[in-house]
PDB file of C-alpha atoms and ligand atoms in Angstrom:
ATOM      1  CA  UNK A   1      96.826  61.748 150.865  1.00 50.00           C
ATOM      2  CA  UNK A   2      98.747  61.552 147.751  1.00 56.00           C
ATOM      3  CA  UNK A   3      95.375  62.548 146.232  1.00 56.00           C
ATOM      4  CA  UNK A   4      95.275  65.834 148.307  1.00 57.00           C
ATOM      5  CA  UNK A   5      99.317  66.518 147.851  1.00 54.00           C
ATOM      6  CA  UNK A   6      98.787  66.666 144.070  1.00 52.00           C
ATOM      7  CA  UNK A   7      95.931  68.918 143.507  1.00 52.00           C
ATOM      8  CA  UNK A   8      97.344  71.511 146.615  1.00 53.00           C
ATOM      9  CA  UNK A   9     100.359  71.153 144.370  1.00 52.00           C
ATOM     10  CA  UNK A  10      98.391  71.911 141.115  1.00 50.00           C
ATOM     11  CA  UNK A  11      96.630  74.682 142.554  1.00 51.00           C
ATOM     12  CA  UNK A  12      99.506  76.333 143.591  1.00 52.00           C
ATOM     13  CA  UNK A  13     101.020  76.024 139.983  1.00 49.00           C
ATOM     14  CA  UNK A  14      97.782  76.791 138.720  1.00 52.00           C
ATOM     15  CA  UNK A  15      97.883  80.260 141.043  1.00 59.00           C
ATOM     16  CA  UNK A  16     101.261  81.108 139.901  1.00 86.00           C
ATOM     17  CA  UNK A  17     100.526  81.548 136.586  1.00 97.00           C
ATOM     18  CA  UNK A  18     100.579  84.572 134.696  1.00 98.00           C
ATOM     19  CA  UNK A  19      97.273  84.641 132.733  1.00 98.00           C
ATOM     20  CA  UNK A  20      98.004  88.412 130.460  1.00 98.00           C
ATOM     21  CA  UNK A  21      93.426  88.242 129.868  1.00 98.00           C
ATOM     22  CA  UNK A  22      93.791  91.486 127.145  1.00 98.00           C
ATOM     23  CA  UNK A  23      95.459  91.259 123.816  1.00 98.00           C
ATOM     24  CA  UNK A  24      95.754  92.257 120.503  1.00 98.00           C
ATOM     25  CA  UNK A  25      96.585  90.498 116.944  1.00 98.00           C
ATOM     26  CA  UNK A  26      95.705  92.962 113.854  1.00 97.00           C
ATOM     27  CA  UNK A  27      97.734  93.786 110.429  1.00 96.00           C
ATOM     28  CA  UNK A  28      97.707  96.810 109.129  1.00 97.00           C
ATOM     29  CA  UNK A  29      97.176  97.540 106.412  1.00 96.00           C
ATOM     30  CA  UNK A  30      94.367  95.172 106.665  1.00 97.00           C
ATOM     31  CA  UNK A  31      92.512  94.767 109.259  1.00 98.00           C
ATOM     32  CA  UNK A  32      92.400  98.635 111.078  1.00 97.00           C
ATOM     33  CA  UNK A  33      91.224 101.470 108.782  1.00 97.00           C
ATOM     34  CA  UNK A  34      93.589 104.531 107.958  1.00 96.00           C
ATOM     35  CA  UNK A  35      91.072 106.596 110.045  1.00 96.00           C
ATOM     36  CA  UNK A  36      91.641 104.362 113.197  1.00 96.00           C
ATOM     37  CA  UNK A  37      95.377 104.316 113.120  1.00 95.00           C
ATOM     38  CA  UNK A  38      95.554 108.012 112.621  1.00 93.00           C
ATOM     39  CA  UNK A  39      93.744 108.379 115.413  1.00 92.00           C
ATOM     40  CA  UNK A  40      95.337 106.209 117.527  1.00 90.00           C
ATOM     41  CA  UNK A  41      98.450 107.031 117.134  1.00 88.00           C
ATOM     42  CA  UNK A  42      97.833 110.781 117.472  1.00 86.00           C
ATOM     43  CA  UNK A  43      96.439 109.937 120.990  1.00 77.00           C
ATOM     44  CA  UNK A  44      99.546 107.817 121.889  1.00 67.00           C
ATOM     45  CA  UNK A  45     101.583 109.498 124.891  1.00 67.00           C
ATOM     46  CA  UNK A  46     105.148 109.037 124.111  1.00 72.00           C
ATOM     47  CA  UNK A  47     106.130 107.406 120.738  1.00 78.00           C
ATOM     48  CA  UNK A  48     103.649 105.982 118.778  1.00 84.00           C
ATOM     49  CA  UNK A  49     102.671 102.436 118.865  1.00 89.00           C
ATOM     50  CA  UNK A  50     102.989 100.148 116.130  1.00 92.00           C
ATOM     51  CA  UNK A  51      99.731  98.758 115.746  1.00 93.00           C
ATOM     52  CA  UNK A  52     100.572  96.267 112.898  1.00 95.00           C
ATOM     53  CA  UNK A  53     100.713  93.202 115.423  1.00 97.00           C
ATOM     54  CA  UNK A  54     101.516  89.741 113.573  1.00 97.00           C
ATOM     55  CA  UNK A  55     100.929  86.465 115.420  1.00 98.00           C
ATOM     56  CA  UNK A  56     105.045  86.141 115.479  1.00 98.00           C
ATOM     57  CA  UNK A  57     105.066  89.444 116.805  1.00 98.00           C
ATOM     58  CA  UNK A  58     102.407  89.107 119.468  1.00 98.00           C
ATOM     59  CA  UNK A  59     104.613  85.278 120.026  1.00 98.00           C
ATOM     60  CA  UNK A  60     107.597  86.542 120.992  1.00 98.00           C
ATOM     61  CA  UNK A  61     105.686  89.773 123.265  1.00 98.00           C
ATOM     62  CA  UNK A  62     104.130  87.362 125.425  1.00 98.00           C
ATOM     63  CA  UNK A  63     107.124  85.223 126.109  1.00 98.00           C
ATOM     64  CA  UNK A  64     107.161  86.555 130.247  1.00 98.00           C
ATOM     65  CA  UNK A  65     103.928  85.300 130.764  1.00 98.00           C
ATOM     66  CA  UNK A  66     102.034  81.622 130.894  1.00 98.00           C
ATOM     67  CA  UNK A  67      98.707  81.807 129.175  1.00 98.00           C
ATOM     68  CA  UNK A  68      97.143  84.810 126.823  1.00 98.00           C
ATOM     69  CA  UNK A  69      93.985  85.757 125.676  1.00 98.00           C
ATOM     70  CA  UNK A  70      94.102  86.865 122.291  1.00 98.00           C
ATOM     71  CA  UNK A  71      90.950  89.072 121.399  1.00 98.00           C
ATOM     72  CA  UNK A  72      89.095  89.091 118.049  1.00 97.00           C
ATOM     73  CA  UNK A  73      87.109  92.459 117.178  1.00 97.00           C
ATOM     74  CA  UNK A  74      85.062  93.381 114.585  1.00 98.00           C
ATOM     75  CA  UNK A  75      83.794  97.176 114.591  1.00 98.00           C
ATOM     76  CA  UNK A  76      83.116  98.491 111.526  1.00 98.00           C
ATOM     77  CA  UNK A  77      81.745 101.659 112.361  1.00 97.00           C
ATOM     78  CA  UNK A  78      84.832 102.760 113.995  1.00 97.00           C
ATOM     79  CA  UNK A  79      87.212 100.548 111.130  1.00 97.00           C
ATOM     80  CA  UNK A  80      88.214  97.508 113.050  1.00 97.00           C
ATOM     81  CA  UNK A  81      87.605  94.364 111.348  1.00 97.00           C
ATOM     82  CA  UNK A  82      89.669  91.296 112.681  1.00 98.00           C
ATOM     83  CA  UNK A  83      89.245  88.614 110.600  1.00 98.00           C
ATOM     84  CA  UNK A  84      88.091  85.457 113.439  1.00 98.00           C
ATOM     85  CA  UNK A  85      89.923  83.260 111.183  1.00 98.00           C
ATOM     86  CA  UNK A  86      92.946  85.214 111.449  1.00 98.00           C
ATOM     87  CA  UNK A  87      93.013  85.114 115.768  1.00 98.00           C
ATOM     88  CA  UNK A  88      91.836  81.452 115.339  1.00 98.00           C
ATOM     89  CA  UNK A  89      94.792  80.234 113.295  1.00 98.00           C
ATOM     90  CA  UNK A  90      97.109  81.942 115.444  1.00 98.00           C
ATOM     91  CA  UNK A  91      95.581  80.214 118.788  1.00 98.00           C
ATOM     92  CA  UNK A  92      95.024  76.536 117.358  1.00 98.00           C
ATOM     93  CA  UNK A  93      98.726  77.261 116.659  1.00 98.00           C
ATOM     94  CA  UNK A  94      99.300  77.407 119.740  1.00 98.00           C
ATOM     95  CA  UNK A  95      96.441  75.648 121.882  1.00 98.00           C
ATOM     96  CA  UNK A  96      98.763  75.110 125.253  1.00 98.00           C
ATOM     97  CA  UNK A  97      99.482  78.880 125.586  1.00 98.00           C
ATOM     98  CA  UNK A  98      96.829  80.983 123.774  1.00 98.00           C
ATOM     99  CA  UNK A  99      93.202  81.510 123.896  1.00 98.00           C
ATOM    100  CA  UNK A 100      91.771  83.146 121.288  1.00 98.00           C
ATOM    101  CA  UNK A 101      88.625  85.369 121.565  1.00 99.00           C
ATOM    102  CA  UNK A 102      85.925  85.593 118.636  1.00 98.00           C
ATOM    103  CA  UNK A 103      84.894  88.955 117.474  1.00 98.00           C
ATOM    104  CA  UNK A 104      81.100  90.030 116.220  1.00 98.00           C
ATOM    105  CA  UNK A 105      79.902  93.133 115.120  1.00 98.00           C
ATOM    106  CA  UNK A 106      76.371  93.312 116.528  1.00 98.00           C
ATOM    107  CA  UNK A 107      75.641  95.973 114.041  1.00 98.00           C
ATOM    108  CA  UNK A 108      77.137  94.219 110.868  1.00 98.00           C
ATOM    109  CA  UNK A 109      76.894  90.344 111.787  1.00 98.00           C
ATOM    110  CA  UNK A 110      74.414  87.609 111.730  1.00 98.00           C
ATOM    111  CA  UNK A 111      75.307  87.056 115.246  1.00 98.00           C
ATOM    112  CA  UNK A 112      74.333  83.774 115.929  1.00 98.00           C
ATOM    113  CA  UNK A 113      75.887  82.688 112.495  1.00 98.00           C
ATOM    114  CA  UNK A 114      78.907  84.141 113.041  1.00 98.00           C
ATOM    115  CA  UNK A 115      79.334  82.428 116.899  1.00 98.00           C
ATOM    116  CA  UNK A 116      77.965  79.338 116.072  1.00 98.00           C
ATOM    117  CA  UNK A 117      81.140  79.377 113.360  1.00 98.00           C
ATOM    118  CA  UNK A 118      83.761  80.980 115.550  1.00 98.00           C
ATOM    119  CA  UNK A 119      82.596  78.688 118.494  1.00 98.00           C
ATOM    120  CA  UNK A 120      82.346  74.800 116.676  1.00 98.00           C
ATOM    121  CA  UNK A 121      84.590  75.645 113.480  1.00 98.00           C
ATOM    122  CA  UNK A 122      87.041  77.452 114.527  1.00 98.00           C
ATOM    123  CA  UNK A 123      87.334  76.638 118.147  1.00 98.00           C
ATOM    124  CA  UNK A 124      87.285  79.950 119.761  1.00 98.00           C
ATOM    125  CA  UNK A 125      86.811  80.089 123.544  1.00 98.00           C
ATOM    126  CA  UNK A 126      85.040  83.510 124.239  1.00 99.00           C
ATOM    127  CA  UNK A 127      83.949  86.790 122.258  1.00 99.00           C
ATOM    128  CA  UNK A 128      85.492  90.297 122.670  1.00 98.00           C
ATOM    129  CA  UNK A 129      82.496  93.009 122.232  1.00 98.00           C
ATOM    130  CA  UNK A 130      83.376  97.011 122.422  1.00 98.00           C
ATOM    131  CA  UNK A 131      79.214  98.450 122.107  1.00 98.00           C
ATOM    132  CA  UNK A 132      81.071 101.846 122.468  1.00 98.00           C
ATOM    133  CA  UNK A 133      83.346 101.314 118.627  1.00 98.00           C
ATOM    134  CA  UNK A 134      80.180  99.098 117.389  1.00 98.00           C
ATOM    135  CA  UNK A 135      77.835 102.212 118.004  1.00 98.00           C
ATOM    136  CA  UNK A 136      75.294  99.990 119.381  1.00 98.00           C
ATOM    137  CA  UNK A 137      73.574 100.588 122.435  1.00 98.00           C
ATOM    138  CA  UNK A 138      74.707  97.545 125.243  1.00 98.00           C
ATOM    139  CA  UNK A 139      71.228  96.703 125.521  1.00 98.00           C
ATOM    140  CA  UNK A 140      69.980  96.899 122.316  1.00 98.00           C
ATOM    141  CA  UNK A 141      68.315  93.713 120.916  1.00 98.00           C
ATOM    142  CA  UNK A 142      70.648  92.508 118.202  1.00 98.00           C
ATOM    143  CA  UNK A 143      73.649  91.967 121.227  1.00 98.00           C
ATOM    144  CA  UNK A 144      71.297  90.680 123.773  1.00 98.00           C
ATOM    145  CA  UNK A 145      71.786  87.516 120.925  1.00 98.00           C
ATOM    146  CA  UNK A 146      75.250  87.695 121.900  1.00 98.00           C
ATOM    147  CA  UNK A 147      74.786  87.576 125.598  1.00 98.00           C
ATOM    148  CA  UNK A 148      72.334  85.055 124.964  1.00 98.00           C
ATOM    149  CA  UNK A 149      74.728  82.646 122.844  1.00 98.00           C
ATOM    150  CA  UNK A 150      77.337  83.269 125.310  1.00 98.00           C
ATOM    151  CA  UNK A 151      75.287  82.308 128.381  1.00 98.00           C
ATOM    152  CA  UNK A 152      74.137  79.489 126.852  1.00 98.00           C
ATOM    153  CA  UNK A 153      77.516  78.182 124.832  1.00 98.00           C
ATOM    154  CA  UNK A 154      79.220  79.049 128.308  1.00 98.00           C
ATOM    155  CA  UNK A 155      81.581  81.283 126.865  1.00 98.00           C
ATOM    156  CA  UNK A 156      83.043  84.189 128.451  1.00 99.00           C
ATOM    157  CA  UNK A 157      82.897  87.927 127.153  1.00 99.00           C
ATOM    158  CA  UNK A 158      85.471  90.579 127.433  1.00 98.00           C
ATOM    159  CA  UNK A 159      83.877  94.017 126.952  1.00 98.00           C
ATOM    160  CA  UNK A 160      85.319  97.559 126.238  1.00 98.00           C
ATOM    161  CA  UNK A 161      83.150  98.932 128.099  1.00 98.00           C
ATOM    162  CA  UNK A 162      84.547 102.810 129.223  1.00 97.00           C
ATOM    163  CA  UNK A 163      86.001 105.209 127.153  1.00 96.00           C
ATOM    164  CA  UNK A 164      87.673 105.112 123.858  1.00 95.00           C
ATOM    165  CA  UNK A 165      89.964 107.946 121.696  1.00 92.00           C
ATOM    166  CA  UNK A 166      87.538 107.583 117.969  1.00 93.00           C
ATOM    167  CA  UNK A 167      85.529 110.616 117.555  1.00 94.00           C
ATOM    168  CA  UNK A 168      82.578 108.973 116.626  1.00 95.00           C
ATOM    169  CA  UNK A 169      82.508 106.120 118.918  1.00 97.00           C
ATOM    170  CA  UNK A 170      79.245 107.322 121.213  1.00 97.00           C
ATOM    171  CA  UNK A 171      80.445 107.351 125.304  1.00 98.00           C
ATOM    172  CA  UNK A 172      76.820 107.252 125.655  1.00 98.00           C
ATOM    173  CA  UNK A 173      77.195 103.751 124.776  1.00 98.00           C
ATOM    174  CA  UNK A 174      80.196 103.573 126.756  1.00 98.00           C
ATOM    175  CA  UNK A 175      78.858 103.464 130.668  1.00 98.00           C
ATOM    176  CA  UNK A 176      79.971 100.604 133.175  1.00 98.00           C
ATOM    177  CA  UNK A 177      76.958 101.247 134.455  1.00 98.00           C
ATOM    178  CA  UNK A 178      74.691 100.014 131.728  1.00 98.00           C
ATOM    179  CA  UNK A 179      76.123  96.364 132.273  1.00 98.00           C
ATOM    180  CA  UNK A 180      73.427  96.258 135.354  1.00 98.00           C
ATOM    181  CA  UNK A 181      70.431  95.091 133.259  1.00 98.00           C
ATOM    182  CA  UNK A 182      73.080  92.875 130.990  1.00 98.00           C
ATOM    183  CA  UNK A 183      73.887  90.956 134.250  1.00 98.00           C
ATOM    184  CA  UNK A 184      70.671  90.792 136.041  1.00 98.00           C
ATOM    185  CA  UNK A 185      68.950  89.328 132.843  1.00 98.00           C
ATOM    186  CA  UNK A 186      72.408  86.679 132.415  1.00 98.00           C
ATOM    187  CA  UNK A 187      73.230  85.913 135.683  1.00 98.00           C
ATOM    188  CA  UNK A 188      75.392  83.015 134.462  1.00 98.00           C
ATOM    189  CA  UNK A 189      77.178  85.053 131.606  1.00 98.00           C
ATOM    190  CA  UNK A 190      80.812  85.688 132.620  1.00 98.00           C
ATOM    191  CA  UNK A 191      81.520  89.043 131.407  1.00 98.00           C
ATOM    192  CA  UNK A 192      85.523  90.945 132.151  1.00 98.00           C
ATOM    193  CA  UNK A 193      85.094  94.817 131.898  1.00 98.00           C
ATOM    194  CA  UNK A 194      87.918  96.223 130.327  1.00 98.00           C
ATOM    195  CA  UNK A 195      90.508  98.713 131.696  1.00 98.00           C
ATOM    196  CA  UNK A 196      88.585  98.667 134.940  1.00 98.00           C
ATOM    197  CA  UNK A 197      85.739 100.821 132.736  1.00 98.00           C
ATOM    198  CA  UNK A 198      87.612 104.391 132.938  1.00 98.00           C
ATOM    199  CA  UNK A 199      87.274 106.829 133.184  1.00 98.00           C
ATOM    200  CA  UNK A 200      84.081 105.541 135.330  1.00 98.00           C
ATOM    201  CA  UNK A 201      86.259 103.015 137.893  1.00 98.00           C
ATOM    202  CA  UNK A 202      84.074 103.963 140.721  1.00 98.00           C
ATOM    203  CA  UNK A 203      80.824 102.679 138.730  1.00 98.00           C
ATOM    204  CA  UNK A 204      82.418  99.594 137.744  1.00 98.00           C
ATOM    205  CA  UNK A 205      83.537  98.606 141.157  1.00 98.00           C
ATOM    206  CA  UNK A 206      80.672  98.872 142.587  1.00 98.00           C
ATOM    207  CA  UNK A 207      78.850  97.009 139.889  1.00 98.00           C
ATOM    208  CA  UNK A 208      81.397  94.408 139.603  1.00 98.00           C
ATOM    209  CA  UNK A 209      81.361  93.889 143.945  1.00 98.00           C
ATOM    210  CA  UNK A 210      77.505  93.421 143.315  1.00 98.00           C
ATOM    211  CA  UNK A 211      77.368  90.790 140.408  1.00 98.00           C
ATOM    212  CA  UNK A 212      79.072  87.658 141.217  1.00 98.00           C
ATOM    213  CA  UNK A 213      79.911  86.745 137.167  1.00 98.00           C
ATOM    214  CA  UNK A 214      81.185  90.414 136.366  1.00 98.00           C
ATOM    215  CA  UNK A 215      85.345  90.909 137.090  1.00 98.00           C
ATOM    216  CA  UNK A 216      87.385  94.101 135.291  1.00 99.00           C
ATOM    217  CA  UNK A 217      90.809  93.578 133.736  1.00 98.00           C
ATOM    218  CA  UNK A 218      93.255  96.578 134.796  1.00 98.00           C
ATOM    219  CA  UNK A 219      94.340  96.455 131.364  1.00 98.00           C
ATOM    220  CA  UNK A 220      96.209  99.549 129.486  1.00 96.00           C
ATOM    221  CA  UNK A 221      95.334 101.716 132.859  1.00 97.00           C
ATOM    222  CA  UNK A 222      99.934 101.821 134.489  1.00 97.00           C
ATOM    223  CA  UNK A 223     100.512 104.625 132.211  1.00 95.00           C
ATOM    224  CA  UNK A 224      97.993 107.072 133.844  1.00 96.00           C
ATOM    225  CA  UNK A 225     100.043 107.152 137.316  1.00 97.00           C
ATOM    226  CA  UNK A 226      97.407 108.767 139.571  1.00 97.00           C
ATOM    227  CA  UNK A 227      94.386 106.914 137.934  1.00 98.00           C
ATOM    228  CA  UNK A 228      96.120 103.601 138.537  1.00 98.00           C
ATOM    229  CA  UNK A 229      97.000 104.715 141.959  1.00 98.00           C
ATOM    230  CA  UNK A 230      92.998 105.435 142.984  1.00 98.00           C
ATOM    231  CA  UNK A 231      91.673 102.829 141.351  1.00 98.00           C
ATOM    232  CA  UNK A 232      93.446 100.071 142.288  1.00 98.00           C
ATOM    233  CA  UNK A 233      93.281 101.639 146.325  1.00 98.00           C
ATOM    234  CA  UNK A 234      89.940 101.868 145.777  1.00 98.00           C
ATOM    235  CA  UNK A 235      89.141  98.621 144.596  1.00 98.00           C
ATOM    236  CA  UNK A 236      90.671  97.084 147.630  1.00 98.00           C
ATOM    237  CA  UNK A 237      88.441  99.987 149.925  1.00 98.00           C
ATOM    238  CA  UNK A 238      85.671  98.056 148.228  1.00 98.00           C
ATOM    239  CA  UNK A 239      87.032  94.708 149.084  1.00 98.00           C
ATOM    240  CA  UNK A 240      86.987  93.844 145.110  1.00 98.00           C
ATOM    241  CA  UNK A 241      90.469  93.111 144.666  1.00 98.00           C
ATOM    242  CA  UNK A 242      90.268  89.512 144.173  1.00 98.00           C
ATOM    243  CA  UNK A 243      88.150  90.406 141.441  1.00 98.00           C
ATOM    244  CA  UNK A 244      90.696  92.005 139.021  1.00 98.00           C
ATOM    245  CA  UNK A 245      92.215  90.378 136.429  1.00 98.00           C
ATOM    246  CA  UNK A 246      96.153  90.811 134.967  1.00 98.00           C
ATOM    247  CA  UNK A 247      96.216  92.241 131.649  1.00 98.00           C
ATOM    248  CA  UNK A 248      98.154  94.707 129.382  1.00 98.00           C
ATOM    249  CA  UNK A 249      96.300  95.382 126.155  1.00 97.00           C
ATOM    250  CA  UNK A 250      99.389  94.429 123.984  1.00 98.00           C
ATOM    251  CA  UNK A 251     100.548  96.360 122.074  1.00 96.00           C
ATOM    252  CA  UNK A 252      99.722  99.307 123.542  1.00 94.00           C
ATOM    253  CA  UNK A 253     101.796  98.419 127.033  1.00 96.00           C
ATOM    254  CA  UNK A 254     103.535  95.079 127.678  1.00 97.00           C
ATOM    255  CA  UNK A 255     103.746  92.083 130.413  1.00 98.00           C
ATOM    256  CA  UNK A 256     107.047  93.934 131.640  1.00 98.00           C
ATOM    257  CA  UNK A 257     105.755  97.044 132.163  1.00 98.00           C
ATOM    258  CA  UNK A 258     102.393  96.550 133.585  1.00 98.00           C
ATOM    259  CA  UNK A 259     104.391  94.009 136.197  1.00 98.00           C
ATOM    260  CA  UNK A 260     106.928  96.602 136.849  1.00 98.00           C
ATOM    261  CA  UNK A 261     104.214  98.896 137.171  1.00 98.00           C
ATOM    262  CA  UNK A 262     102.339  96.750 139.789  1.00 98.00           C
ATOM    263  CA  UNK A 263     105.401  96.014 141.975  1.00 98.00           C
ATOM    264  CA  UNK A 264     106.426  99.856 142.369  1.00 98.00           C
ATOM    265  CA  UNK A 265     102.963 100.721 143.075  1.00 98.00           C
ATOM    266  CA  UNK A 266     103.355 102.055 146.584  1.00 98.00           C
ATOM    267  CA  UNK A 267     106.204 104.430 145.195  1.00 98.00           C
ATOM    268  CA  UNK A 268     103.366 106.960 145.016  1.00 96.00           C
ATOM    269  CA  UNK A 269     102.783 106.916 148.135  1.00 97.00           C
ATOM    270  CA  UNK A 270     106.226 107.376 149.651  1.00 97.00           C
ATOM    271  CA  UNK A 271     107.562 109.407 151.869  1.00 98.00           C
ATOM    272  CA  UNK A 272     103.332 109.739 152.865  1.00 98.00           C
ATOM    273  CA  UNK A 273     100.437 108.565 154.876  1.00 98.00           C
ATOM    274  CA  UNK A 274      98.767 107.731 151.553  1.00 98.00           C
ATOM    275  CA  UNK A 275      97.028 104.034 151.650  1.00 98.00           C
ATOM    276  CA  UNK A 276      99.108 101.404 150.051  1.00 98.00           C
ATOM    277  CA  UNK A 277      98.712  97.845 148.552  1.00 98.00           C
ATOM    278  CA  UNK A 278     100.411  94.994 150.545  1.00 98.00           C
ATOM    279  CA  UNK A 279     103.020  92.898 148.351  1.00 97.00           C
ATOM    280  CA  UNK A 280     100.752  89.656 148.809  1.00 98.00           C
ATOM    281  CA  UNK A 281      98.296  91.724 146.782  1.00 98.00           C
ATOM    282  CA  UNK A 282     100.154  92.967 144.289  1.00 98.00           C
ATOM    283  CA  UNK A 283     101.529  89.165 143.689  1.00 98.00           C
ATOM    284  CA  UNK A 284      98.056  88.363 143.656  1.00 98.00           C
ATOM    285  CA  UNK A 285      96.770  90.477 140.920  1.00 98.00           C
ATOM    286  CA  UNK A 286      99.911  89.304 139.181  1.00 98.00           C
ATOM    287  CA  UNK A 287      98.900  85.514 139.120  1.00 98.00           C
ATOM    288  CA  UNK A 288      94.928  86.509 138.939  1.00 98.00           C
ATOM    289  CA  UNK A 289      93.153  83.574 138.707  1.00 98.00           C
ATOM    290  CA  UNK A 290      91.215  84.346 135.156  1.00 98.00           C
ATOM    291  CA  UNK A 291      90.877  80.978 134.136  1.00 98.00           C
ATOM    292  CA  UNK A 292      89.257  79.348 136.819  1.00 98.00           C
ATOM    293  CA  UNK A 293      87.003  83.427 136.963  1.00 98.00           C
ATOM    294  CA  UNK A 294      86.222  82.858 132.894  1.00 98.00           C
ATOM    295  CA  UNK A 295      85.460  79.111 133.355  1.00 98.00           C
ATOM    296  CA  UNK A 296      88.661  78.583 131.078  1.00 97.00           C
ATOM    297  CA  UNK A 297      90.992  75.941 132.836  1.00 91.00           C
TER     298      UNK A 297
HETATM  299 ZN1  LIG B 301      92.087  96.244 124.017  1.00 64.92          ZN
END
C-alpha cells in the first residue's frame, strides 16, 4: 500500500518535471569558427544571438526548468569543435541537474576512442551527432561505429538531423528520412531527432510513429509561427504526440519562451475552425517524459 502510494507519488513528480532535452555550452572565441558565427548570426531573425555561452551563463538560463541536457559537438567541417571536456566539467558540476552529451566528429575522430573516453572518463551520458555540419553521409561506415557504441554502451543520441543555415553543410545529408536503415539495423539505439527534422516534419513523423526507439525534440521550431502550428497539429493527426520531447536549443530561444509559446498555441487558431491542441497536451509536452524515453532516470 504504502509501497504503491510512494512510487504513484514519484511518478507524478517524476512527470512534472521539466526535462529542457536541447542545449548549448560553447565560447567563442574558441570553440565556433569566425565563419560559423558570421553565419549564424546573419541568419538570426530579430537581434542577434550571443553565441558565446559559458557554463554560468547556460546556469543561470536554465533556472525555470528541472533537468537539462547539455550537448557536446564536434564538426569541424562546418567549425564547431566543443571541447567534451569542456561540457563534462560543466555537468559533473552539476550531476543532480545536468546531463551532459559527448560530441564526435565521425569525419575527424577515432570514434570508438573518443566514446570510450567521453563515456568511462569523463562520465558523459549520450552523444550529440549533426551528419548534416560533419559532411558525412548518416550511413556511412565510420558513424555506423557510433551507432554501434551507442547501442551497445546504451547511450542515447540526439541528432541534427534536418536543415541547417552553413553553406556548405550538404542537406543531402540532412534527410529524416535516411534514419530508416539507422533504426532498422539498431533497433535498441535510442535516437531524439532534432527540431522535429524541418523543414521535413511530415517525414519524421511518420518515421518516428513507425520506430519504437526514435522520438523528435520540438526544439528551436516557436519562432516559425505557422510551422509550429502544422507540425505540432500534425503530430497529434498522427497520434505521435506522446512522442515529442520539450526542448529549446539554448541560446538560440529559451525555457520561457518556448513554454509561453506552447501555452498560447491555439491563439492561431482563434476566432476559426482550425484544429487545436487540448491544454492536457500542451502540459504534456511541457513535462515530456525524456528521461524515462532516453533510458536516463
Ligand atoms: Zn542545437
Amino acid at each position: 500500500m504504502l509501497g504503491e502510494f510512494l512510487s504513484n507519488l514519484w511518478n507524478c513528480e517524476a512527470h512534472s518535471m521539466i526535462v529542457d532535452c536541447h542545449t548549448h555550452v560553447h565560447e567563442y572565441p574558441g570553440h565556433l569558427s569566425d565563419e560559423f558565427v558570421r553565419e549564424a548570426q546573419s541568419r538570426s531573425r530579430s537581434k542577434p544571438v550571443d553565441v558565446s555561452v559559458t557554463a554560468d551563463r547556460h546556469w543561470k538560463a536554465m533556472s525555470g526548468v528541472d533537468k537539462v541536457i547539455v550537448l557536446g559537438m564536434r564538426a569541424f567541417h562546418s567549425g564547431i569543435m566543443v571541447p567534451n571536456e569542456y561540457v563534462a566539467e560543466y555537468a559533473n558540476r552539476h550531476p543532480e541537474k545536468v546531463i551532459g552529451f559527448a560530441g564526435v566528429d565521425p569525419a575527424r575522430d577515432n570514434v570508438r576512442e573518443t566514446l570510450e573516453y567521453a563515456a568511462d572518463k569523463l562520465k558523459l551520458k549520450g552523444v550529440k551527432l549533426g551528419p548534416v555540419y560533419q559532411n558525412v553521409h548518416p550511413t556511412d561506415k565510420r558513424i555506423m561505429e557510433v551507432y554501434e557504441f551507442c547501442e551497445a554502451r546504451k547511450l542515447p543520441i540526439m541528432i541534427h538531423q534536418g536543415t541547417t543555415f552553413p553553406r556548405l553543410a550538404p542537406l543531402k545529408y540532412s534527410l529524416p528520412i535516411l534514419l530508416e536503415d539507422v533504426a532498422l539495423q539498431f533497433p535498441n539505439l535510442r535516437m531524439v531527432i532534432a527540431h522535429l527534422g524541418h523543414p521535413w516534419v511530415e517525414d519524421t513523423l511518420v518515421l518516428i510513429r513507425k520506430q519504437p526507439n526514435l522520438y523528435a525534440d520540438i526544439s528551436a521550431l516557436h519562432y516559425r509561427p505557422w510551422q509550429f502550428y502544422n507540425s505540432l497539429i500534425l503530430a497529434k493527426e498522427y497520434g505521435v504526440l506522446g512522442k515529442l520531447l520539450f526542448g529549446t536549443d539554448y541560446p538560440y530561444t529559451t525555457p520561457e519562451a518556448t513554454i509561453e509559446a506552447l501555452r498560447n498555441f491555439n491563439k492561431m487558431a482563434e476566432g476559426t475552425n482550425l484544429p487545436r491542441l487540448e491544454s492536457e497536451e500542451i502540459e504534456n509536452l511541457i513535462h515530456s517524459p525524456t528521461l524515462g524515453y532516453l533510458g536516463l532516470s
